[in-house]
Short mmCIF file of C-alpha atoms in Angstrom, two decimals:
data_model
loop_
_atom_site.label_atom_id
_atom_site.label_comp_id
_atom_site.label_asym_id
_atom_site.label_seq_id
_atom_site.Cartn_x
_atom_site.Cartn_y
_atom_site.Cartn_z
CA MET A 161 126.50 86.55 116.69
CA VAL A 162 125.80 90.00 115.62
CA GLY A 163 128.07 91.49 112.84
CA THR A 164 129.18 94.72 112.71
CA LEU A 165 126.80 97.69 113.25
CA VAL A 166 125.95 99.91 109.82
CA LEU A 167 124.99 103.55 110.33
CA ASN A 168 124.06 106.23 108.13
CA ALA A 169 126.18 109.82 107.98
CA ASP A 170 123.37 110.89 110.17
CA TYR A 171 124.17 107.79 112.47
CA THR A 172 120.49 106.47 112.18
CA VAL A 173 120.91 102.80 112.12
CA LEU A 174 120.77 100.99 108.41
CA THR A 175 121.51 97.25 108.90
CA SER A 176 124.55 94.79 110.11
CA VAL A 177 127.11 93.25 107.97
CA SER A 178 129.90 90.59 108.75
CA TRP A 179 133.02 92.49 110.35
CA GLN A 180 134.95 91.88 106.51
CA LYS A 181 132.57 93.91 105.04
CA ALA A 182 132.83 96.51 107.25
CA VAL A 183 136.62 96.25 106.98
CA LYS A 184 136.49 96.48 103.29
CA LEU A 185 134.20 99.64 103.62
CA VAL A 186 136.68 101.39 105.90
CA VAL A 187 139.61 100.57 103.69
CA THR A 188 137.73 101.90 100.60
CA GLY A 189 136.81 104.74 102.22
CA GLU A 190 133.34 104.49 102.02
CA ALA A 191 133.03 104.36 105.89
CA VAL A 192 135.19 105.06 109.43
CA VAL A 193 134.96 103.29 112.02
CA HIS A 194 132.57 104.46 114.97
CA GLU A 195 133.32 102.07 117.67
CA ALA A 196 136.14 99.64 117.66
CA ASP A 197 137.01 96.41 120.12
CA PRO A 198 139.77 97.27 121.72
CA GLU A 199 141.86 94.51 122.03
CA ARG A 200 141.33 93.77 118.83
CA GLU A 201 142.48 94.60 115.46
CA VAL A 202 142.47 93.62 111.57
CA ARG A 203 145.95 93.74 109.83
CA SER A 204 147.27 92.95 106.63
CA PRO A 205 151.28 93.58 105.53
CA SER A 206 150.40 97.42 104.82
CA VAL A 207 147.42 98.04 106.38
CA ALA A 208 145.79 98.19 110.35
CA VAL A 209 141.99 98.78 110.67
CA PRO A 210 140.88 98.59 114.50
CA PHE A 211 138.26 95.78 114.57
CA PRO A 212 134.85 97.18 114.41
CA ARG A 213 131.76 96.91 116.03
CA ALA A 214 129.86 99.86 114.28
CA VAL A 215 131.22 101.79 111.04
CA ARG A 216 129.14 104.78 110.02
CA LEU A 217 129.13 105.74 106.47
CA VAL A 218 131.25 108.79 104.97
CA LYS A 219 128.25 110.30 103.00
CA TRP A 220 124.69 109.99 103.42
CA VAL A 221 122.89 107.40 101.79
CA TYR A 222 118.91 107.52 100.61
CA VAL A 223 117.17 104.65 102.25
CA LYS A 224 113.98 104.17 100.11
CA PHE A 225 111.03 103.01 102.33
CA SER A 226 108.41 101.26 100.06
CA GLY A 227 105.24 101.06 99.99
CA ARG A 228 102.67 99.07 101.31
CA ARG A 229 103.08 96.65 98.20
CA ASN A 230 106.43 96.30 98.02
CA ASP A 231 107.43 96.55 101.65
CA GLY A 232 109.79 93.30 100.83
CA ALA A 233 107.33 91.03 103.02
CA GLY A 234 107.24 89.19 99.58
CA PRO A 235 104.20 86.88 98.32
CA CYS A 236 102.35 85.62 101.12
CA THR A 237 103.00 81.51 101.50
CA LYS A 238 102.15 79.08 104.06
CA SER A 239 105.86 78.98 105.41
CA GLY A 240 105.72 82.85 106.02
CA VAL A 241 102.68 82.99 107.53
CA LEU A 242 103.80 79.86 109.83
CA ARG A 243 107.26 81.89 110.42
CA ARG A 244 105.62 85.47 111.13
CA ASP A 245 103.35 83.82 113.48
CA LYS A 246 106.06 81.98 115.01
CA HIS A 247 104.08 78.25 114.42
CA THR A 248 102.11 79.46 117.18
CA CYS A 249 98.09 79.06 116.29
CA VAL A 250 96.17 81.91 116.26
CA TYR A 251 93.36 80.27 118.09
CA CYS A 252 94.57 78.06 121.24
CA GLY A 253 98.16 79.18 121.24
CA GLY A 254 99.32 75.75 120.80
CA ASN A 255 101.99 74.58 117.87
CA ALA A 256 100.45 75.50 114.97
CA ASN A 257 101.28 73.40 111.19
CA THR A 258 98.73 74.46 109.13
CA VAL A 259 97.38 77.86 107.83
CA ASP A 260 94.06 79.52 108.52
CA HIS A 261 92.25 81.72 106.43
CA VAL A 262 89.73 84.35 109.30
CA LEU A 263 87.76 85.48 106.57
CA PRO A 264 86.92 81.83 104.75
CA ALA A 265 87.94 82.15 101.01
CA SER A 266 84.66 80.26 99.88
CA ARG A 267 82.67 83.65 101.51
CA GLY A 268 85.45 86.65 99.97
CA GLY A 269 88.59 86.38 101.96
CA GLY A 270 91.77 86.29 100.33
CA SER A 271 95.14 84.80 100.34
CA THR A 272 96.74 87.64 101.76
CA TRP A 273 99.42 88.51 104.86
CA GLU A 274 95.81 90.45 106.43
CA ASN A 275 93.76 87.04 106.29
CA LEU A 276 96.05 84.55 107.31
CA ALA A 277 97.19 83.06 110.51
CA ALA A 278 98.53 79.91 111.78
CA ALA A 279 96.34 77.19 113.38
CA CYS A 280 96.77 74.05 114.80
CA GLU A 281 94.84 71.01 112.97
CA PRO A 282 92.28 70.81 115.52
CA CYS A 283 91.41 74.70 115.72
CA ASN A 284 91.63 75.45 111.91
CA GLY A 285 89.30 72.14 111.60
CA PHE A 286 86.75 73.02 114.04
CA LYS A 287 86.63 76.85 112.71
CA ALA A 288 86.25 74.80 108.86
CA ASP A 289 84.05 77.23 106.99
CA ARG A 290 83.29 79.45 109.64
CA THR A 291 84.30 82.91 110.60
CA PRO A 292 86.16 82.78 113.98
CA GLU A 293 82.47 84.78 115.13
CA GLN A 294 80.53 82.02 114.03
CA ALA A 295 82.76 79.63 115.19
CA GLY A 296 83.06 80.92 118.73
CA MET A 297 86.48 81.51 118.60
CA VAL A 298 88.68 84.06 119.89
CA LEU A 299 91.75 85.56 117.56
CA ARG A 300 95.04 85.88 120.06
CA TRP A 301 96.16 88.49 117.45
CA HIS A 302 95.04 89.56 114.43
CA PRO A 303 97.21 88.75 111.08
CA TRP A 304 99.62 91.30 109.65
CA ARG A 305 102.01 92.29 106.77
CA PRO A 306 105.14 91.66 107.99
CA ASP A 307 107.57 94.60 107.81
CA THR A 308 111.33 92.87 107.16
CA PHE A 309 112.65 96.26 107.44
CA GLY A 310 111.38 96.71 110.60
CA MET A 311 111.50 93.19 111.54
CA GLU A 312 115.64 93.73 110.82
CA GLN A 313 115.85 96.65 113.24
CA ARG A 314 114.37 95.39 115.97
CA LYS A 315 116.97 92.09 115.58
CA ILE A 316 119.76 95.19 115.03
CA TRP A 317 118.51 96.65 118.60
CA ALA A 318 117.79 93.53 120.44
CA ALA A 319 121.52 92.36 119.89
CA LEU A 320 123.03 95.61 121.03
#
């Protein structure tokens, strides 16, 4: 279940939070209810707040969009690459359980987001210490550095 949408003061989407956190933002005066569930409300002995679906911050919050080195992608790990590629082999589209250096490490390819891709064991073994072109293999997609802020935004908008 998606939480409560948090909008900046200029109505841009920031993130989603639990409904409890959203109510706390409203009660402390940091946000106002932008959209509420008409059939529900959150009550305490002294306060009643409409159940928030979306809240808007009262004051505009600057969100720093970091550069390439600190974009939230984190360190490049095997599990991170497999998660980014959805455990799908970059060569055949099958179930991937290993990670392949597109440009082999022995030829100067680094262990970076842009050079690592998920691969199944047969494809990884067949490619071995060659480039995809030398092995006669075609990449279904090119590896990329994940953008965690963008991924979070896509999740939020998909849920709306």
